[in-house]
Structure formats: C-alpha cells, structure tokens
Short mmCIF file of C-alpha atoms and ligand atoms in Angstrom, two decimals:
data_model
loop_
_atom_site.label_atom_id
_atom_site.label_comp_id
_atom_site.label_asym_id
_atom_site.label_seq_id
_atom_site.Cartn_x
_atom_site.Cartn_y
_atom_site.Cartn_z
CA MET O 28 -6.82 6.29 16.12
CA SER O 29 -9.45 3.63 16.11
CA GLN O 30 -8.55 0.35 15.02
CA ASP O 31 -11.39 -0.07 12.46
CA SER O 32 -10.37 -0.72 9.06
CA LEU O 33 -10.60 2.62 6.79
CA LEU O 34 -13.46 1.30 4.87
CA ASP O 35 -15.37 0.74 8.35
CA ARG O 36 -14.74 4.44 8.89
CA ALA O 37 -15.81 5.39 5.70
CA LEU O 38 -19.39 3.40 5.81
CA VAL O 39 -19.99 5.52 8.99
CA ARG O 40 -20.86 8.53 6.39
CA LEU O 41 -23.17 5.95 4.64
CA ASP O 42 -25.39 5.24 7.80
CA GLU O 43 -24.94 9.01 8.96
CA ALA O 44 -26.74 10.05 5.68
CA ALA O 45 -29.11 7.14 5.34
CA GLY O 46 -30.85 8.19 8.85
CA HIS O 47 -31.81 11.45 6.60
CA LEU O 48 -33.75 9.52 4.32
CA SER O 49 -36.16 6.76 4.02
CA ILE O 50 -33.98 4.09 2.29
CA ASP O 51 -34.62 0.38 1.61
CA PRO O 52 -32.49 -1.66 3.51
CA ASP O 53 -31.25 -3.48 0.32
CA VAL O 54 -29.48 -0.28 -0.77
CA ILE O 55 -26.97 -0.15 2.53
CA GLU O 56 -26.68 -3.77 2.23
CA LYS O 57 -25.63 -2.88 -1.33
CA LEU O 58 -23.39 -0.34 -0.63
CA LYS O 59 -21.50 -1.71 2.37
CA TYR O 60 -19.27 -4.00 0.39
CA ALA O 61 -16.96 -3.91 -2.71
CA ARG O 62 -18.36 -5.82 -5.59
CA GLU O 63 -14.95 -7.20 -6.48
CA THR O 64 -11.44 -6.53 -5.89
CA THR O 65 -8.78 -8.01 -7.63
CA LYS O 66 -4.93 -8.58 -6.28
CA ALA O 67 -2.14 -9.26 -8.77
CA ARG O 68 1.55 -9.42 -8.04
CA LEU O 69 3.38 -7.32 -10.77
CA MET O 70 6.70 -8.96 -11.96
CA ILE O 71 9.05 -6.69 -13.72
CA ARG O 72 12.68 -6.68 -14.98
CA MET O 73 14.58 -3.73 -13.48
CA ASP O 74 17.10 -2.13 -15.04
CA ASP O 75 20.48 -3.73 -13.21
CA GLY O 76 18.95 -7.06 -14.68
CA SER O 77 17.37 -8.45 -11.33
CA ARG O 78 13.46 -9.02 -10.84
CA LYS O 79 11.20 -7.43 -8.43
CA SER O 80 7.74 -8.06 -7.97
CA PHE O 81 4.93 -5.13 -6.53
CA LEU O 82 1.57 -5.72 -5.14
CA ALA O 83 -1.26 -4.27 -7.05
CA TRP O 84 -5.04 -4.06 -6.85
CA ARG O 85 -8.04 -3.12 -8.58
CA CYS O 86 -11.60 -2.38 -6.99
CA ARG O 87 -14.63 -2.14 -8.91
CA TYR O 88 -16.89 -1.22 -5.54
CA ASP O 89 -20.17 -0.69 -7.11
CA ASP O 90 -21.34 -0.46 -10.72
CA THR O 91 -25.34 0.21 -10.30
CA ARG O 92 -25.31 3.77 -11.80
CA GLY O 93 -22.38 2.77 -14.84
CA PRO O 94 -18.82 1.48 -15.54
CA THR O 95 -16.72 1.81 -12.82
CA LYS O 96 -14.32 4.72 -12.49
CA GLY O 97 -11.66 5.58 -10.69
CA GLY O 98 -7.89 6.33 -10.70
CA ILE O 99 -4.63 4.33 -10.17
CA ARG O 100 -2.25 5.34 -7.06
CA PHE O 101 1.24 4.30 -7.05
CA HIS O 102 2.52 4.49 -3.45
CA PRO O 103 4.32 2.52 -0.90
CA ASP O 104 1.58 2.31 1.76
CA SER O 105 -1.53 1.38 -0.78
CA THR O 106 -3.46 -1.67 0.63
CA ALA O 107 -6.15 -3.08 -0.23
CA ASP O 108 -8.46 -1.36 2.60
CA GLU O 109 -6.99 2.05 1.57
CA VAL O 110 -8.03 0.78 -2.11
CA GLU O 111 -11.54 0.03 -1.46
CA THR O 112 -12.29 2.93 0.53
CA LEU O 113 -10.94 4.90 -2.27
CA ALA O 114 -13.29 3.21 -4.74
CA PHE O 115 -16.33 3.76 -2.23
CA TRP O 116 -15.18 7.40 -2.25
CA MET O 117 -15.44 7.42 -6.16
CA THR O 118 -18.90 5.58 -6.04
CA PHE O 119 -20.28 8.59 -4.14
CA LYS O 120 -18.52 11.43 -6.06
CA CYS O 121 -19.57 9.92 -9.46
CA ALA O 122 -22.94 10.08 -7.92
CA VAL O 123 -22.85 13.43 -6.25
CA MET O 124 -21.53 14.82 -9.67
CA SER O 125 -24.40 12.75 -11.64
CA LEU O 126 -21.73 11.13 -14.15
CA PRO O 127 -23.14 7.65 -15.13
CA TYR O 128 -20.48 6.04 -13.54
CA GLY O 129 -19.94 3.79 -10.55
CA GLY O 130 -17.00 3.55 -8.20
CA GLY O 131 -13.37 2.01 -8.86
CA LYS O 132 -9.86 2.46 -7.66
CA GLY O 133 -6.51 0.55 -7.97
CA ALA O 134 -3.03 1.01 -6.52
CA VAL O 135 0.52 -0.37 -6.87
CA GLN O 136 2.31 -1.22 -3.68
CA VAL O 137 5.51 1.01 -4.58
CA ASP O 138 7.53 4.11 -4.84
CA PRO O 139 7.69 5.40 -7.82
CA ARG O 140 10.23 8.06 -6.91
CA LYS O 141 12.71 4.91 -6.56
CA LEU O 142 12.15 3.71 -10.25
CA SER O 143 13.83 4.62 -13.27
CA LYS O 144 11.75 6.06 -16.11
CA ALA O 145 11.99 2.67 -18.17
CA GLU O 146 11.12 0.84 -14.79
CA LEU O 147 8.03 2.81 -14.13
CA GLU O 148 7.01 2.10 -17.85
CA ARG O 149 7.57 -1.52 -17.51
CA LEU O 150 5.51 -1.62 -14.16
CA SER O 151 2.86 0.96 -15.64
CA ARG O 152 2.55 -2.01 -18.63
CA ALA O 153 2.49 -4.72 -16.25
CA TYR O 154 -0.58 -3.33 -14.64
CA ILE O 155 -2.69 -3.14 -17.65
CA GLN O 156 -1.45 -6.72 -18.69
CA ALA O 157 -2.57 -8.01 -15.06
CA PHE O 158 -6.27 -6.23 -15.18
CA SER O 159 -6.86 -5.79 -19.13
CA ARG O 160 -9.98 -8.48 -18.61
CA ILE O 161 -11.32 -6.15 -15.63
CA ILE O 162 -10.82 -2.90 -17.45
CA GLY O 163 -12.89 -1.91 -20.54
CA ALA O 164 -14.76 1.67 -21.55
CA ASP O 165 -17.74 0.18 -20.79
CA ARG O 166 -16.74 -1.97 -17.83
CA ASP O 167 -14.07 -0.24 -15.62
CA ILE O 168 -12.13 2.99 -16.63
CA PRO O 169 -9.05 3.98 -14.85
CA ALA O 170 -7.20 7.52 -14.56
CA PRO O 171 -4.34 9.53 -12.75
CA ASP O 172 -4.16 9.58 -8.95
CA VAL O 173 -1.42 9.96 -6.51
CA TYR O 174 1.90 9.68 -8.32
CA THR O 175 0.60 8.99 -11.49
CA ASN O 176 0.01 11.07 -14.34
CA SER O 177 -0.66 11.70 -17.99
CA MET O 178 2.44 10.17 -19.37
CA ILE O 179 1.72 6.93 -17.13
CA MET O 180 -1.47 6.88 -18.56
CA GLY O 181 -0.26 6.93 -22.06
CA TRP O 182 1.65 3.84 -21.58
CA MET O 183 -1.21 2.10 -20.03
CA ALA O 184 -3.40 3.17 -22.90
CA ASP O 185 -0.75 1.91 -25.42
CA GLU O 186 -0.59 -1.38 -23.57
CA TYR O 187 -4.19 -2.06 -23.43
CA ALA O 188 -4.45 -1.11 -27.22
CA GLN O 189 -2.01 -3.77 -27.97
CA ILE O 190 -3.61 -6.42 -26.11
CA VAL O 191 -6.85 -5.90 -27.82
CA GLY O 192 -5.69 -5.22 -31.04
CA GLN O 193 -6.80 -1.78 -31.58
CA ALA O 194 -6.34 1.93 -30.20
CA GLU O 195 -9.18 2.07 -27.66
CA PRO O 196 -8.96 5.47 -26.18
CA ALA O 197 -12.01 5.54 -23.89
CA VAL O 198 -10.58 2.82 -21.56
CA ILE O 199 -8.64 5.08 -19.70
CA THR O 200 -8.90 8.94 -18.97
CA GLY O 201 -6.01 11.53 -18.18
CA LYS O 202 -4.07 10.60 -21.25
CA PRO O 203 -1.61 13.04 -23.10
CA ILE O 204 -3.50 15.24 -25.60
CA ALA O 205 -1.62 13.63 -28.19
CA LEU O 206 -3.59 10.20 -27.49
CA GLY O 207 -6.93 11.62 -27.08
CA GLY O 208 -6.34 13.40 -23.88
CA SER O 209 -8.96 16.04 -23.03
CA LEU O 210 -7.84 19.96 -22.68
CA GLY O 211 -8.26 21.04 -19.09
CA ARG O 212 -7.76 17.79 -17.84
CA ASN O 213 -4.59 18.54 -16.13
CA ASP O 214 -5.85 21.05 -13.83
CA ALA O 215 -9.28 19.91 -13.09
CA THR O 216 -9.12 18.26 -9.80
CA ALA O 217 -8.15 22.07 -8.56
CA ARG O 218 -10.28 24.13 -10.64
CA GLY O 219 -13.16 22.27 -9.91
CA GLY O 220 -12.46 23.35 -6.37
CA TYR O 221 -11.49 26.91 -7.10
CA TYR O 222 -15.01 26.92 -9.20
CA LEU O 223 -17.02 25.91 -5.88
CA VAL O 224 -15.09 28.09 -3.74
CA ARG O 225 -15.75 30.70 -5.88
CA HIS O 226 -19.54 30.15 -6.25
CA LEU O 227 -20.29 29.84 -2.50
CA ALA O 228 -17.96 32.57 -1.34
CA GLN O 229 -20.77 34.87 -0.45
CA ASP O 230 -22.80 32.21 1.57
CA LEU O 231 -19.52 31.46 3.42
CA SER O 232 -18.72 34.86 3.94
CA LEU O 233 -15.29 34.59 2.39
CA SER O 234 -13.09 37.73 1.99
CA GLN O 235 -11.76 39.09 -1.28
CA THR O 236 -8.32 38.59 -0.49
CA MET O 237 -8.14 35.18 1.76
CA ARG O 238 -4.88 33.82 3.15
CA VAL O 239 -4.54 30.22 1.95
CA ALA O 240 -2.44 27.10 2.98
CA VAL O 241 -1.83 24.11 0.85
CA GLN O 242 -0.87 20.55 2.07
CA GLY O 243 0.61 18.55 -0.36
CA PHE O 244 2.22 20.08 -3.55
CA GLY O 245 1.60 17.40 -6.14
CA ASN O 246 -0.93 18.15 -9.22
CA ALA O 247 -3.69 19.24 -7.04
CA GLY O 248 -1.81 21.65 -4.59
CA GLN O 249 0.19 23.40 -7.39
CA HIS O 250 -2.81 24.33 -9.52
CA ILE O 251 -5.25 25.20 -6.82
CA ALA O 252 -2.23 27.70 -5.60
CA SER O 253 -1.89 28.83 -9.03
CA LEU O 254 -5.58 29.50 -9.42
CA LEU O 255 -5.99 31.38 -6.16
CA ALA O 256 -3.01 33.45 -6.44
CA ALA O 257 -4.02 34.54 -9.78
CA ASP O 258 -7.05 35.96 -8.32
CA GLY O 259 -5.27 37.97 -5.51
CA HIS O 260 -5.46 35.38 -2.81
CA LYS O 261 -2.25 35.19 -0.72
CA ILE O 262 -0.49 31.83 -0.53
CA VAL O 263 0.78 31.91 2.91
CA ALA O 264 2.04 28.32 3.64
CA VAL O 265 2.71 25.40 1.66
CA SER O 266 4.25 21.78 2.51
CA ASP O 267 4.98 18.29 0.79
CA SER O 268 6.30 15.24 2.15
CA GLN O 269 9.76 16.51 2.69
CA GLY O 270 9.01 19.95 4.50
CA GLY O 271 7.12 23.42 3.85
CA VAL O 272 7.55 27.09 3.61
CA ARG O 273 5.70 30.13 4.48
CA CYS O 274 5.50 33.70 4.00
CA ASP O 275 2.53 36.05 5.14
CA ALA O 276 3.10 38.37 2.28
CA GLY O 277 2.28 35.69 0.12
CA LEU O 278 4.75 32.87 -1.19
CA HIS O 279 5.95 33.10 -4.61
CA VAL O 280 3.80 30.08 -6.60
CA ASP O 281 6.40 30.12 -9.57
CA MET O 282 9.12 29.54 -7.73
CA LEU O 283 7.56 26.45 -5.89
CA ILE O 284 6.52 24.98 -9.05
CA ASP O 285 9.76 25.57 -10.21
CA ALA O 286 11.09 23.72 -7.44
CA LYS O 287 9.06 20.62 -7.82
CA ASN O 288 9.79 20.38 -11.68
CA ALA O 289 13.13 20.17 -10.67
CA GLY O 290 12.74 17.58 -8.34
CA ARG O 291 13.30 19.32 -5.18
CA SER O 292 10.96 19.79 -2.10
CA VAL O 293 9.03 23.29 -1.77
CA ALA O 294 11.47 23.56 1.64
CA SER O 295 14.32 24.19 -0.42
CA THR O 296 12.96 27.49 -1.73
CA ALA O 297 13.39 28.65 1.92
CA GLY O 298 15.99 31.83 2.27
CA GLN O 299 14.56 33.25 -1.09
CA GLY O 300 11.94 35.83 -1.88
CA GLY O 301 10.85 35.84 2.01
CA HIS O 302 9.99 32.34 1.93
CA GLU O 303 10.89 30.70 5.63
CA THR O 304 10.87 27.46 6.76
CA LEU O 305 7.85 25.75 8.10
CA PRO O 306 8.24 22.18 9.51
CA ALA O 307 5.48 19.94 7.21
CA ASP O 308 3.48 19.08 10.80
CA ASP O 309 2.90 22.74 11.42
CA LEU O 310 1.31 23.57 8.13
CA VAL O 311 -2.52 22.57 9.35
CA GLY O 312 -2.19 25.05 12.35
CA VAL O 313 -0.99 28.05 10.32
CA ALA O 314 -3.08 31.30 10.50
CA CYS O 315 -5.09 31.47 7.39
CA ASP O 316 -8.77 31.62 6.17
CA LEU O 317 -8.63 28.75 3.95
CA LEU O 318 -6.98 25.35 4.51
CA VAL O 319 -6.26 23.25 1.45
CA PRO O 320 -5.59 19.43 2.25
CA SER O 321 -4.14 18.14 -1.10
CA ALA O 322 -2.27 14.99 -0.21
CA LEU O 323 -3.40 11.73 1.27
CA GLU O 324 -5.98 10.42 3.54
CA SER O 325 -6.23 11.09 7.38
CA MET O 326 -3.56 13.97 7.38
CA ILE O 327 -6.20 16.14 9.67
CA HIS O 328 -6.79 13.85 12.71
CA GLU O 329 -7.79 14.20 16.40
CA GLY O 330 -4.14 15.30 17.26
CA ASN O 331 -4.12 18.53 15.31
CA ALA O 332 -7.61 19.17 14.36
CA ASP O 333 -7.76 21.66 17.01
CA SER O 334 -4.68 23.91 15.91
CA ILE O 335 -6.77 24.63 12.75
CA LYS O 336 -7.31 28.55 12.49
CA ALA O 337 -8.72 28.27 8.91
CA LYS O 338 -12.62 28.97 8.57
CA LEU O 339 -13.14 26.97 5.59
CA VAL O 340 -11.11 23.83 4.36
CA LEU O 341 -11.47 22.66 1.06
CA GLU O 342 -10.64 18.68 0.56
CA LEU O 343 -8.92 18.48 -2.49
CA ALA O 344 -7.49 15.30 -1.14
CA ASN O 345 -9.44 12.05 -1.04
CA GLY O 346 -10.22 11.38 2.55
CA PRO O 347 -7.99 13.90 4.49
CA ILE O 348 -9.79 14.64 7.32
CA THR O 349 -11.00 11.65 9.95
CA PRO O 350 -14.31 11.58 11.36
CA GLU O 351 -12.88 12.33 14.81
CA ALA O 352 -11.38 15.38 13.48
CA ASP O 353 -14.34 15.84 11.31
CA ALA O 354 -16.38 16.09 14.47
CA MET O 355 -13.99 18.32 15.96
CA LEU O 356 -14.07 20.97 13.19
CA ALA O 357 -17.90 21.32 13.16
CA LYS O 358 -17.90 21.90 16.64
CA LYS O 359 -15.34 24.65 16.16
CA GLY O 360 -17.70 26.27 13.40
CA VAL O 361 -15.12 25.19 10.64
CA ALA O 362 -16.74 24.77 7.25
CA VAL O 363 -15.54 21.61 5.09
CA LEU O 364 -15.98 21.49 1.27
CA PRO O 365 -16.06 17.51 1.36
CA ASP O 366 -13.66 15.58 -0.95
CA ILE O 367 -16.50 13.92 -2.77
CA LEU O 368 -17.55 17.49 -3.87
CA ALA O 369 -14.48 19.62 -3.66
CA ASN O 370 -12.16 17.34 -5.56
CA ALA O 371 -14.89 16.23 -8.25
CA GLY O 372 -13.65 18.30 -10.89
CA GLY O 373 -10.84 15.62 -11.98
CA VAL O 374 -13.22 12.87 -12.45
CA THR O 375 -15.87 15.19 -14.20
CA VAL O 376 -13.33 16.01 -16.70
CA SER O 377 -12.07 12.42 -17.10
CA TYR O 378 -15.93 11.87 -17.79
CA PHE O 379 -15.88 14.94 -20.61
CA GLU O 380 -12.73 12.85 -22.05
CA TRP O 381 -14.56 9.64 -21.92
CA VAL O 382 -17.50 11.32 -24.25
CA GLN O 383 -14.86 13.03 -26.59
CA ASN O 384 -12.91 9.91 -27.09
CA ARG O 385 -16.27 7.96 -27.75
CA GLN O 386 -17.57 10.66 -30.44
CA GLY O 387 -14.17 11.39 -31.97
CA PHE O 388 -15.07 15.00 -31.17
CA TYR O 389 -13.04 17.17 -29.40
CA TRP O 390 -13.75 20.39 -27.27
CA THR O 391 -11.93 23.53 -27.05
CA VAL O 392 -10.47 24.25 -23.63
CA GLU O 393 -13.41 26.88 -22.77
CA GLU O 394 -16.05 24.51 -23.37
CA VAL O 395 -14.24 21.93 -20.96
CA TYR O 396 -14.14 24.93 -18.58
CA ASP O 397 -17.61 26.07 -18.89
CA ARG O 398 -19.16 22.53 -18.77
CA LEU O 399 -16.94 21.89 -15.56
CA ARG O 400 -18.05 25.02 -13.95
CA THR O 401 -21.68 24.50 -14.99
CA ILE O 402 -21.51 21.15 -12.85
CA MET O 403 -20.00 22.04 -9.87
CA GLU O 404 -21.98 25.11 -9.23
CA ARG O 405 -25.44 23.14 -9.63
CA GLU O 406 -24.25 20.26 -7.62
CA GLY O 407 -22.42 22.64 -5.11
CA ARG O 408 -25.62 24.77 -5.03
CA ALA O 409 -27.83 21.70 -4.47
CA ILE O 410 -25.71 20.59 -1.47
CA TRP O 411 -25.37 23.91 -0.34
CA SER O 412 -29.49 23.75 -0.05
CA VAL O 413 -29.71 20.06 1.29
CA SER O 414 -27.21 21.38 4.15
CA ARG O 415 -29.61 24.35 5.20
CA ASP O 416 -32.69 22.43 4.81
CA LYS O 417 -31.71 19.67 6.97
CA ASN O 418 -29.59 21.60 9.26
CA VAL O 419 -26.34 18.84 8.65
CA THR O 420 -22.65 19.74 7.61
CA LEU O 421 -21.60 19.92 3.89
CA ARG O 422 -20.43 16.27 4.37
CA THR O 423 -23.44 14.83 5.38
CA ALA O 424 -25.56 16.70 2.65
CA ALA O 425 -23.29 15.44 -0.23
CA TYR O 426 -23.81 12.00 1.06
CA ILE O 427 -27.45 12.13 1.24
CA HIS O 428 -27.43 14.05 -2.24
CA ALA O 429 -25.31 11.00 -3.42
CA LEU O 430 -27.15 8.31 -1.61
CA LYS O 431 -30.39 9.65 -3.11
CA ARG O 432 -29.36 8.98 -6.67
CA LEU O 433 -27.80 5.70 -5.86
CA ALA O 434 -30.85 4.45 -4.08
CA GLU O 435 -32.77 5.61 -7.10
CA ALA O 436 -30.67 3.44 -9.62
CA ILE O 437 -30.44 0.15 -7.27
CA GLU O 438 -34.20 0.23 -6.91
CA ALA O 439 -34.57 0.87 -10.56
CA HIS O 440 -32.47 -2.41 -11.36
CA GLY O 441 -35.24 -4.30 -9.71
CA THR O 442 -35.75 -6.23 -6.34
CA GLN O 443 -34.49 -9.43 -7.92
CA SER O 444 -31.93 -7.97 -9.62
CA PHE O 445 -28.33 -9.59 -8.79
CA PHE O 446 -27.18 -5.83 -8.21
CA VAL O 447 -29.40 -5.58 -5.13
CA SER O 448 -29.51 -9.56 -4.17
N1 LIG B 526 -8.25 10.18 -9.07
C1 LIG B 526 -9.11 11.22 -9.29
C2 LIG B 526 -10.10 11.06 -7.93
O1 LIG B 526 -9.97 10.50 -6.94
C3 LIG B 526 -9.56 10.87 -10.44
C4 LIG B 526 -10.40 10.02 -11.05
C5 LIG B 526 -11.03 9.80 -12.55
O2 LIG B 526 -10.64 10.75 -13.06
O3 LIG B 526 -11.40 8.83 -12.55
O4 LIG B 526 -10.91 11.89 -8.08
#
C-alpha cells in the first residue's frame, strides 16, 4: 500500500479525467484542496459521571455548485484525511447527479457501539454545538453516513433548532419522517444502485438471476440484498465486521436482517437454513456474478483483487477499491459501477428531502422512487456513453462527466472570483 494520503490517491482520478478534457488549470488548482476543514474536540458527560472527549471534523471541500453536502460518520478510525477525501468524493458525486450542491463531510472519531443511547445523543448534540456556525440550509447540509442514522439526525436537527431559536428542517437530511424526513430516504442508497444495475443490465450482459455477494451489512448492504432477492437474484454470501455466511442456494435475507436488528453479526445465522460460516476476508473471492462492497474504503486492494470472480462490482460504499486494485480489475475485464454514481441515490433523496422541507410540500413514496429512478437512469446512461465514446472505464467516465459540470461552474464564477483564485 502506498504511503500517500487517501486524498492524494483520490486526486489521481481528477488528473486522469482532466487528461480527457481541455480544462483551465484554474479548475484543477481549485479542486485539489479542501476549501475549509474545521476540527473540534467534543466533550461529553458519560453515564458514569466521567467526562470524555472525542475528535471531530467538518470539511466543506468545494461549494462552487452550491451549499456543501455530505454525511457525518461516527467511526473509531476516522481521520481528517479520510473526512477530506470523502468530501472530495461528495463534490464529484453531487456533480455526477447534477444536484445543486458542492461536497462536504464530517466525522467523529468514536466507536458508537461502545456508547449508551443517552451518551450517543449527547455526542450528537455536541457535534452540532461545535459546528453550528459552519452548517446551514444554504451553506452546509449534513446527513447520515457510516454508523449514523435518522435517529441521530433527529437529535442533531433538534439541537440546531434550539441554537437558532426555530425549526429549520432543511439544515440536515436523513431525518425521521416525523421531523420532516423524506419518504424513501432510508433505502435510497441501495435503491439508486439497484435502479442503475437494472437499467444497465442488458449493456452489461447480466443474467436474469444473478449470484450476489454483499460485503458490509449496514443500511446499504441490507437494502440491496432485500431489493435484489425480491427480484429473484440469489444472495450467496454476506459479511459484516464480525464475520460472514454463505449459501449457494441463496441466504435467507430476513434472517440476516433479524440478526442485525438484534445486535448480532450475520455470522450468528450459520447453521440455520443452510447458512454456512464464511471468513469475512474470503467474501470478495466468492464465486458470484455481482459483488457489492457496502462497508468502508479500501476493502478491495492489491492483496485480494485478483481473487474476485464477479463480472460486475457495484460500489455502494465510498472508495471501496484502491487505485491499484482498480487497475487490476480493469485488466481482468471486471466492470465497476463507481461509487460517485452507484451510491448517489442517498444524496439524491437527501436533495429531495431538502426541496420538500423548503417548500413545505411533501411527496408520496412513489414520487420519490420515480424521480430517483429517472435521475439514476439519466446520469447512468450518460456515463455509459462517455465510457463507450472515450474507451475508458466507467469510473473515469463518471469523473469526466462530473468534471465538465464542475469546470463550467468554476469558470462561470469569473476569473477574478475568490472561488477560483
Ligand atoms: N453519506 C451519504 C453519501 O456518502 C449520503 C450523503 C447525503 O445524503 O448528504 O453519499
């Protein structure tokens, strides 16, 4: 593994895409650095009366196309480098989908599984206390990410409302429905990926009944497994951070979800309904047609990319494939639906939530699904065409597609603007 930062490695995609376009050097200079990254120490009272502090960040990477948008992650391994990289990816993701947003991201360095519910609520409120001057419905709009959810967004929205003295639902998305959340936001990341796969199935020569392996069984992993199983595909292997299970005849997705809801690993279902134990590290090499990384960055790397047997990888996680592994997969002829397109359903329905909050007019779930499908298919088709026309991977095509929109916006701000100075 290279010693470069995660951001340096992510920026290689920018240069690659720029090589296919004639772009003003101002544009590249603008997109190489985060606009601002704020760090804070969140101090909370633990249930036993002690005090504990946690490192936290909020990065507004680029706001040329609109307010910065992106989730808040609670994870013990989070770093400033990771937050900036995720915010860089959000910048491109929002441009890919033509959403009127720039890219942002936040994190707290914490293992939320070790906190009680009350401690988690205090930490969530402390995050908003620390960053309330940075966020705003027209400035920076957080949402859920790894190990955060609608309950946490509800606490954060409440804290923000208390600080500003009035409810301001559009400041944060992924809220509970009762606080102005959108119908269809909960499974939007997986549903967007599902619509995309369905739309490109013929172009990618996918079979009617695919064998699917899902790495990571949080929000995205659980929903993609349910959506694909309901369409008759077989979920043959699943893993989470504690272990995995496999079953060639198809795993019982409901049993896996019940285990997670009860706070257990998917591995705890081994021995029931034909589920067999699978070491989590072996998941990527399982015989299947579609591999869906739905966990963290860099899970597919030089050390395991060669073992992949799938014909297609759907990146529901952000950055699950390292650049080295990406090159190996391209050489092997494995197609990759890249994160900035494949998992963009989440932020797209976040955008729908923000629009509904601002209008005070709420859509049916069918309207949400229909609009999401239209955008996924439109942008997916455009990226497919760029990849054919320029003979590049779908990832490079997605970056080219986004970079054109970013360049146009940066140039439209004017050459003397501080946006491009
Ligand atoms: N955390 C999600 C992502 O990485 C969603 C962000 C959002 O809805 O703003 O795309």
